[in-house]
Amino acid sequence: MDITERELKYLGLLSKQFPNAAAAASEIMNLQAILNLPKGTEHFLADIHGEYEAFIHVLKNASGTIRTKVESLFSGQIREQELRQLCTLIYYPKESLERLAQTDQISNDWYKVTLNQLIKVLQRVSEKYTRSKVRKALPPQYSYITQELTHEDSMNPKKSAYVGAILDSIIETGQADDFITALCETIQRLAIDRLHIVGDVFDRGPGADVIMERLLTYHNLDFQWGNHDMLWMGAAVGNAASMANAIRIALRYANSATLEGGYGINMLPLARLAMEVYGSDPCEAFKPKLGDTDEKYDDKSLVLMGQMHKAIAIIQFKLEHQIIARRPEYHMEDRDLLHRINFGEGTITLPDGQTHPLKDTHFPTVDPSDPYRLTEQEAEVVERLLHSFRHSDKLRAHINFLYKKGSMYLTYNHNLLFHASVPLNKDKSFRKVRIGKKLYAGRALMDRVDEFVRLAHWTARDQEEHEEAVDFMWYLWCGPDSPLFDKSAMTTFERYFIADKATHHEEKGYYYVYRTEQEVCERILEEFGLTGPDTHIINGHVPVKAVKGEHPLQAGGKLMLIDGGFSRAYQSSTGIAGYTLIFNSQGLHLVKHEPFSSTKEAIEHMADISSTSVVREYATDRVLVQATDQGGVLKDQVSELKKLLYAYRHGLIKEVE
């Protein structure tokens, strides 16, 4: 084996970690053993849109994975009611124990049976991991005792007394509830090795902040930014138009909980403006969409919310004009519509030359001679809202997390993950998009967008590139060539003010036209360095309308769509409550979920989400770690360690005993 001088320097550094041949050989054996374990389970979710209760439940039950393992262990041995109770206990241990105690269902015998069952489930979910990895996942206070229980066979007469004695001592010392909780949380943790969030945690539902808090503590995850995430990221770095959009959407869906309760955004200035300016305006077009929300509002609150909704919408149109005027390269002049209003006749002439009557003609803050100028009070509201967004500690922590864990796309274990699109031309070639002074297409476009988004966060505000990047974050939300939007226009004004639904149409980009073609998907995969039969694109963004017969698997199996209506706002059109994807050592499993009632219902009535596997793509052979991206990293480490072993044995590097 020839070792260059440069390699020898690197091996010298490596020898600090493995100081002798025995240490290097031991690590080689350890890594080679890991390479032959089954790959860990990956969990894919997209378009959560603030639905924190459903999200947390799907996270806890691992899209039905835990239920499947419990059934495989105990089906035919325990009744359905007991099986449901065990699953609910695993998902919600503290709450379930409290409920069972209140109904006098807990006894020493119950503890023994339940502990034995949980140990079996823990053994099953941990079987594909090394003991070292399992040990690190265990709560420190119970690590030793859990290892003893999971590695002993209670069916062995010689060991059953030993195991029984351990369980008796746990119960006698009053630690059973705490130990059960620890076991259940460890089962949840080991059921999923890596979580992928393919965009859009924010907007619509009431708990984006709750979801982000949960993600902050998750053991292993990545995040592909969605357009709604980008909206909040833009607001957090000071983009006033993005901020106005985020507030408008929150008010549209009666979601003040995220703004005020979640992030401490002071909405009083906007409320004061709305009451003063729109106090006599019913704001019919701006009444919030309540759906089946659990939160109830009185009539006065709903009226005020509608007035605030209209106030921020008008502010938004004015702020967007500022960016459009400042960035002619965006070619979004057709979104400037306030100057096209005929205030005397109550009509508007759109860029296509068609004139339409307006549903609402009350524009007290719009000066016909200078329609895009903010009034003094509007400008003050914008300044105070921006201050709230930029000085919310919780929002800052969540946005920093999105930058740390997030990206525009990810290639991982033969899959390409991105939220919305890779812009294409009519001839199916990659569309060139201008960012700054250059044009980018395909993977280069996604890389440059990723870089530009980070510039908005990290560069000093007084730098010209910072302002350009901050403006571009709004473009990513609604720009025609944005990989996160990719539609002809966002017709927000038309939806509020024009009855003719033809004006509401948003023409989708060519990616959405051609992504059903296998050849196109394969070309996109190849652009990102992925080839072969086991490669896939995984998308969210556009809900799959299962109720209309749409299918989440397209392009000959090359494209998997996992936005099926997690958000309650979409469920009437999708007919379901979302798709999630599980990728384990046996293959890919696309899972369809029915609507989730509530956490309370799940605990009190042991009501799990009804989930159905709609697609199963089995691997020819069980997928091992060596076939994954992490396996490639481990193989490289083995190769380097073998060089270090050679260097020790040939005296090129001295061993330390």
mmCIF file of N, CA, C and O in Angstrom, residues 141-205:
data_model
loop_
_atom_site.group_PDB
_atom_site.id
_atom_site.type_symbol
_atom_site.label_atom_id
_atom_site.label_comp_id
_atom_site.label_asym_id
_atom_site.label_seq_id
_atom_site.Cartn_x
_atom_site.Cartn_y
_atom_site.Cartn_z
ATOM 1 N N GLN A 141 -30.953 7.943 33.800
ATOM 2 C CA GLN A 141 -31.275 7.375 35.115
ATOM 3 C C GLN A 141 -31.748 5.931 35.032
ATOM 4 O O GLN A 141 -31.725 5.200 36.030
ATOM 5 N N TYR A 142 -32.200 5.516 33.821
ATOM 6 C CA TYR A 142 -32.696 4.147 33.664
ATOM 7 C C TYR A 142 -31.887 3.354 32.625
ATOM 8 O O TYR A 142 -32.309 2.277 32.226
ATOM 9 N N SER A 143 -30.767 3.879 32.232
ATOM 10 C CA SER A 143 -30.007 3.244 31.155
ATOM 11 C C SER A 143 -29.569 1.826 31.529
ATOM 12 O O SER A 143 -29.808 0.876 30.775
ATOM 13 N N TYR A 144 -28.952 1.681 32.682
ATOM 14 C CA TYR A 144 -28.425 0.367 33.065
ATOM 15 C C TYR A 144 -29.541 -0.660 33.207
ATOM 16 O O TYR A 144 -29.471 -1.764 32.665
ATOM 17 N N ILE A 145 -30.590 -0.286 33.938
ATOM 18 C CA ILE A 145 -31.660 -1.244 34.218
ATOM 19 C C ILE A 145 -32.410 -1.623 32.934
ATOM 20 O O ILE A 145 -32.819 -2.776 32.744
ATOM 21 N N THR A 146 -32.565 -0.658 32.013
ATOM 22 C CA THR A 146 -33.251 -0.950 30.745
ATOM 23 C C THR A 146 -32.418 -1.903 29.898
ATOM 24 O O THR A 146 -32.951 -2.823 29.260
ATOM 25 N N GLN A 147 -31.106 -1.686 29.882
ATOM 26 C CA GLN A 147 -30.238 -2.594 29.128
ATOM 27 C C GLN A 147 -30.317 -4.013 29.691
ATOM 28 O O GLN A 147 -30.346 -4.990 28.931
ATOM 29 N N GLU A 148 -30.367 -4.127 30.998
ATOM 30 C CA GLU A 148 -30.479 -5.444 31.617
ATOM 31 C C GLU A 148 -31.763 -6.142 31.184
ATOM 32 O O GLU A 148 -31.770 -7.322 30.835
ATOM 33 N N LEU A 149 -32.859 -5.399 31.189
ATOM 34 C CA LEU A 149 -34.157 -5.983 30.861
ATOM 35 C C LEU A 149 -34.274 -6.342 29.381
ATOM 36 O O LEU A 149 -34.834 -7.383 29.022
ATOM 37 N N THR A 150 -33.762 -5.483 28.520
ATOM 38 C CA THR A 150 -33.927 -5.726 27.083
ATOM 39 C C THR A 150 -32.978 -6.793 26.551
ATOM 40 O O THR A 150 -33.206 -7.339 25.469
ATOM 41 N N HIS A 151 -31.932 -7.114 27.300
ATOM 42 C CA HIS A 151 -30.988 -8.112 26.814
ATOM 43 C C HIS A 151 -31.065 -9.421 27.601
ATOM 44 O O HIS A 151 -30.190 -10.266 27.500
ATOM 45 N N GLU A 152 -32.132 -9.549 28.387
ATOM 46 C CA GLU A 152 -32.360 -10.812 29.090
ATOM 47 C C GLU A 152 -33.637 -11.454 28.558
ATOM 48 O O GLU A 152 -34.589 -10.765 28.186
ATOM 49 N N ASP A 153 -33.671 -12.753 28.527
ATOM 50 C CA ASP A 153 -34.824 -13.512 28.035
ATOM 51 C C ASP A 153 -35.677 -13.939 29.228
ATOM 52 O O ASP A 153 -35.304 -14.844 29.983
ATOM 53 N N SER A 154 -36.829 -13.264 29.400
ATOM 54 C CA SER A 154 -37.683 -13.577 30.547
ATOM 55 C C SER A 154 -38.324 -14.953 30.431
ATOM 56 O O SER A 154 -38.866 -15.486 31.404
ATOM 57 N N MET A 155 -38.304 -15.543 29.223
ATOM 58 C CA MET A 155 -38.869 -16.881 29.036
ATOM 59 C C MET A 155 -37.909 -17.968 29.488
ATOM 60 O O MET A 155 -38.286 -19.119 29.653
ATOM 61 N N ASN A 156 -36.660 -17.596 29.671
ATOM 62 C CA ASN A 156 -35.661 -18.538 30.166
ATOM 63 C C ASN A 156 -35.858 -18.703 31.678
ATOM 64 O O ASN A 156 -35.735 -17.735 32.430
ATOM 65 N N PRO A 157 -36.182 -19.917 32.128
ATOM 66 C CA PRO A 157 -36.444 -20.123 33.568
ATOM 67 C C PRO A 157 -35.314 -19.631 34.453
ATOM 68 O O PRO A 157 -35.548 -19.189 35.576
ATOM 69 N N LYS A 158 -34.091 -19.714 33.962
ATOM 70 C CA LYS A 158 -32.948 -19.296 34.762
ATOM 71 C C LYS A 158 -32.878 -17.775 34.907
ATOM 72 O O LYS A 158 -32.209 -17.261 35.795
ATOM 73 N N LYS A 159 -33.551 -17.057 33.986
ATOM 74 C CA LYS A 159 -33.487 -15.604 34.007
ATOM 75 C C LYS A 159 -34.801 -14.955 34.432
ATOM 76 O O LYS A 159 -34.822 -13.772 34.780
ATOM 77 N N SER A 160 -35.887 -15.710 34.385
ATOM 78 C CA SER A 160 -37.197 -15.112 34.660
ATOM 79 C C SER A 160 -37.274 -14.557 36.083
ATOM 80 O O SER A 160 -37.879 -13.508 36.321
ATOM 81 N N ALA A 161 -36.674 -15.260 37.031
ATOM 82 C CA ALA A 161 -36.696 -14.777 38.415
ATOM 83 C C ALA A 161 -35.918 -13.474 38.536
ATOM 84 O O ALA A 161 -36.318 -12.555 39.270
ATOM 85 N N TYR A 162 -34.806 -13.386 37.794
ATOM 86 C CA TYR A 162 -33.973 -12.170 37.807
ATOM 87 C C TYR A 162 -34.757 -10.990 37.249
ATOM 88 O O TYR A 162 -34.809 -9.911 37.851
ATOM 89 N N VAL A 163 -35.405 -11.205 36.096
ATOM 90 C CA VAL A 163 -36.203 -10.145 35.470
ATOM 91 C C VAL A 163 -37.364 -9.766 36.374
ATOM 92 O O VAL A 163 -37.664 -8.580 36.569
ATOM 93 N N GLY A 164 -38.022 -10.771 36.940
ATOM 94 C CA GLY A 164 -39.146 -10.510 37.837
ATOM 95 C C GLY A 164 -38.748 -9.680 39.039
ATOM 96 O O GLY A 164 -39.494 -8.791 39.473
ATOM 97 N N ALA A 165 -37.572 -9.980 39.574
ATOM 98 C CA ALA A 165 -37.089 -9.232 40.740
ATOM 99 C C ALA A 165 -36.849 -7.762 40.387
ATOM 100 O O ALA A 165 -37.130 -6.861 41.188
ATOM 101 N N ILE A 166 -36.318 -7.528 39.184
ATOM 102 C CA ILE A 166 -36.090 -6.142 38.744
ATOM 103 C C ILE A 166 -37.419 -5.396 38.637
ATOM 104 O O ILE A 166 -37.559 -4.268 39.130
ATOM 105 N N LEU A 167 -38.418 -6.045 38.022
ATOM 106 C CA LEU A 167 -39.724 -5.403 37.861
ATOM 107 C C LEU A 167 -40.367 -5.144 39.216
ATOM 108 O O LEU A 167 -40.971 -4.090 39.441
ATOM 109 N N ASP A 168 -40.257 -6.112 40.137
ATOM 110 C CA ASP A 168 -40.825 -5.932 41.477
ATOM 111 C C ASP A 168 -40.202 -4.725 42.176
ATOM 112 O O ASP A 168 -40.903 -3.938 42.825
ATOM 113 N N SER A 169 -38.900 -4.577 42.034
ATOM 114 C CA SER A 169 -38.223 -3.462 42.718
ATOM 115 C C SER A 169 -38.621 -2.116 42.113
ATOM 116 O O SER A 169 -38.731 -1.110 42.834
ATOM 117 N N ILE A 170 -38.840 -2.099 40.783
ATOM 118 C CA ILE A 170 -39.291 -0.858 40.136
ATOM 119 C C ILE A 170 -40.650 -0.445 40.689
ATOM 120 O O ILE A 170 -40.890 0.734 40.983
ATOM 121 N N ILE A 171 -41.544 -1.415 40.856
ATOM 122 C CA ILE A 171 -42.899 -1.133 41.360
ATOM 123 C C ILE A 171 -42.854 -0.750 42.840
ATOM 124 O O ILE A 171 -43.466 0.236 43.271
ATOM 125 N N GLU A 172 -42.086 -1.516 43.643
ATOM 126 C CA GLU A 172 -42.036 -1.290 45.087
ATOM 127 C C GLU A 172 -41.453 0.074 45.438
ATOM 128 O O GLU A 172 -41.843 0.691 46.429
ATOM 129 N N THR A 173 -40.503 0.552 44.644
ATOM 130 C CA THR A 173 -39.862 1.844 44.935
ATOM 131 C C THR A 173 -40.662 3.028 44.396
ATOM 132 O O THR A 173 -40.229 4.180 44.508
ATOM 133 N N GLY A 174 -41.820 2.751 43.780
ATOM 134 C CA GLY A 174 -42.673 3.828 43.285
ATOM 135 C C GLY A 174 -42.188 4.482 42.010
ATOM 136 O O GLY A 174 -42.599 5.606 41.683
ATOM 137 N N GLN A 175 -41.331 3.785 41.287
ATOM 138 C CA GLN A 175 -40.766 4.351 40.052
ATOM 139 C C GLN A 175 -41.442 3.824 38.790
ATOM 140 O O GLN A 175 -41.010 4.150 37.673
ATOM 141 N N ALA A 176 -42.501 3.034 38.925
ATOM 142 C CA ALA A 176 -43.086 2.378 37.754
ATOM 143 C C ALA A 176 -43.602 3.379 36.720
ATOM 144 O O ALA A 176 -43.356 3.231 35.519
ATOM 145 N N ASP A 177 -44.330 4.414 37.182
ATOM 146 C CA ASP A 177 -44.882 5.388 36.230
ATOM 147 C C ASP A 177 -43.771 6.114 35.476
ATOM 148 O O ASP A 177 -43.831 6.288 34.256
ATOM 149 N N ASP A 178 -42.761 6.530 36.225
ATOM 150 C CA ASP A 178 -41.649 7.250 35.608
ATOM 151 C C ASP A 178 -40.894 6.344 34.638
ATOM 152 O O ASP A 178 -40.492 6.769 33.545
ATOM 153 N N PHE A 179 -40.723 5.084 35.013
ATOM 154 C CA PHE A 179 -39.999 4.133 34.157
ATOM 155 C C PHE A 179 -40.811 3.816 32.901
ATOM 156 O O PHE A 179 -40.257 3.732 31.801
ATOM 157 N N ILE A 180 -42.128 3.655 33.049
ATOM 158 C CA ILE A 180 -42.983 3.412 31.881
ATOM 159 C C ILE A 180 -42.900 4.589 30.910
ATOM 160 O O ILE A 180 -42.779 4.402 29.696
ATOM 161 N N THR A 181 -42.960 5.799 31.442
ATOM 162 C CA THR A 181 -42.850 6.992 30.592
ATOM 163 C C THR A 181 -41.524 6.994 29.836
ATOM 164 O O THR A 181 -41.480 7.287 28.635
ATOM 165 N N ALA A 182 -40.449 6.657 30.530
ATOM 166 C CA ALA A 182 -39.132 6.619 29.891
ATOM 167 C C ALA A 182 -39.081 5.567 28.784
ATOM 168 O O ALA A 182 -38.535 5.806 27.701
ATOM 169 N N LEU A 183 -39.664 4.391 29.041
ATOM 170 C CA LEU A 183 -39.692 3.336 28.024
ATOM 171 C C LEU A 183 -40.476 3.784 26.794
ATOM 172 O O LEU A 183 -40.044 3.587 25.650
ATOM 173 N N CYS A 184 -41.640 4.388 27.013
ATOM 174 C CA CYS A 184 -42.493 4.810 25.901
ATOM 175 C C CYS A 184 -41.796 5.877 25.047
ATOM 176 O O CYS A 184 -41.847 5.832 23.808
ATOM 177 N N GLU A 185 -41.182 6.836 25.697
ATOM 178 C CA GLU A 185 -40.485 7.890 24.955
ATOM 179 C C GLU A 185 -39.291 7.337 24.188
ATOM 180 O O GLU A 185 -38.978 7.805 23.085
ATOM 181 N N THR A 186 -38.636 6.324 24.738
ATOM 182 C CA THR A 186 -37.515 5.692 24.039
ATOM 183 C C THR A 186 -38.012 4.904 22.829
ATOM 184 O O THR A 186 -37.372 4.908 21.769
ATOM 185 N N ILE A 187 -39.160 4.255 22.962
ATOM 186 C CA ILE A 187 -39.749 3.534 21.826
ATOM 187 C C ILE A 187 -40.052 4.510 20.697
ATOM 188 O O ILE A 187 -39.738 4.254 19.523
ATOM 189 N N GLN A 188 -40.666 5.649 21.040
ATOM 190 C CA GLN A 188 -40.949 6.668 20.022
ATOM 191 C C GLN A 188 -39.662 7.124 19.341
ATOM 192 O O GLN A 188 -39.610 7.280 18.113
ATOM 193 N N ARG A 189 -38.627 7.327 20.122
ATOM 194 C CA ARG A 189 -37.363 7.834 19.576
ATOM 195 C C ARG A 189 -36.708 6.828 18.640
ATOM 196 O O ARG A 189 -36.209 7.183 17.566
ATOM 197 N N LEU A 190 -36.733 5.554 19.015
ATOM 198 C CA LEU A 190 -36.041 4.534 18.218
ATOM 199 C C LEU A 190 -36.867 4.055 17.030
ATOM 200 O O LEU A 190 -36.314 3.450 16.101
ATOM 201 N N ALA A 191 -38.173 4.321 17.036
ATOM 202 C CA ALA A 191 -39.012 3.894 15.907
ATOM 203 C C ALA A 191 -38.608 4.601 14.621
ATOM 204 O O ALA A 191 -38.753 4.057 13.526
ATOM 205 N N ILE A 192 -38.106 5.839 14.746
ATOM 206 C CA ILE A 192 -37.688 6.639 13.586
ATOM 207 C C ILE A 192 -36.236 7.055 13.760
ATOM 208 O O ILE A 192 -35.865 7.634 14.780
ATOM 209 N N ASP A 193 -35.423 6.761 12.753
ATOM 210 C CA ASP A 193 -34.010 7.128 12.819
ATOM 211 C C ASP A 193 -33.787 8.558 12.338
ATOM 212 O O ASP A 193 -32.943 9.265 12.868
ATOM 213 N N ARG A 194 -34.563 8.970 11.304
ATOM 214 C CA ARG A 194 -34.391 10.326 10.775
ATOM 215 C C ARG A 194 -35.723 10.856 10.258
ATOM 216 O O ARG A 194 -36.461 10.144 9.584
ATOM 217 N N LEU A 195 -35.999 12.106 10.596
ATOM 218 C CA LEU A 195 -37.226 12.772 10.170
ATOM 219 C C LEU A 195 -36.900 13.781 9.075
ATOM 220 O O LEU A 195 -35.957 14.566 9.199
ATOM 221 N N HIS A 196 -37.707 13.768 8.001
ATOM 222 C CA HIS A 196 -37.571 14.745 6.916
ATOM 223 C C HIS A 196 -38.836 15.599 6.875
ATOM 224 O O HIS A 196 -39.944 15.063 6.695
ATOM 225 N N ILE A 197 -38.707 16.903 7.032
ATOM 226 C CA ILE A 197 -39.839 17.820 6.882
ATOM 227 C C ILE A 197 -39.687 18.508 5.526
ATOM 228 O O ILE A 197 -38.788 19.323 5.331
ATOM 229 N N VAL A 198 -40.580 18.167 4.589
ATOM 230 C CA VAL A 198 -40.438 18.676 3.218
ATOM 231 C C VAL A 198 -41.292 19.944 3.057
ATOM 232 O O VAL A 198 -42.084 20.081 2.132
ATOM 233 N N GLY A 199 -41.111 20.872 3.983
ATOM 234 C CA GLY A 199 -41.646 22.208 3.835
ATOM 235 C C GLY A 199 -43.019 22.477 4.411
ATOM 236 O O GLY A 199 -43.849 21.594 4.580
ATOM 237 N N ASP A 200 -43.215 23.760 4.725
ATOM 238 C CA ASP A 200 -44.485 24.359 5.132
ATOM 239 C C ASP A 200 -44.996 23.895 6.488
ATOM 240 O O ASP A 200 -46.017 23.209 6.609
ATOM 241 N N VAL A 201 -44.288 24.327 7.512
ATOM 242 C CA VAL A 201 -44.782 24.202 8.884
ATOM 243 C C VAL A 201 -45.760 25.338 9.186
ATOM 244 O O VAL A 201 -46.713 25.164 9.934
ATOM 245 N N PHE A 202 -45.533 26.514 8.571
ATOM 246 C CA PHE A 202 -46.239 27.726 8.967
ATOM 247 C C PHE A 202 -47.551 27.936 8.219
ATOM 248 O O PHE A 202 -47.807 27.349 7.174
ATOM 249 N N ASP A 203 -48.376 28.843 8.817
ATOM 250 C CA ASP A 203 -49.618 29.387 8.252
ATOM 251 C C ASP A 203 -50.800 28.425 8.352
ATOM 252 O O ASP A 203 -50.645 27.206 8.380
ATOM 253 N N ARG A 204 -51.966 29.016 8.370
ATOM 254 C CA ARG A 204 -53.279 28.369 8.390
ATOM 255 C C ARG A 204 -53.638 27.811 9.766
ATOM 256 O O ARG A 204 -54.501 28.327 10.431
ATOM 257 N N GLY A 205 -53.015 26.722 10.176
ATOM 258 C CA GLY A 205 -53.346 26.116 11.463
ATOM 259 C C GLY A 205 -52.802 26.913 12.637
ATOM 260 O O GLY A 205 -51.942 27.782 12.475
#
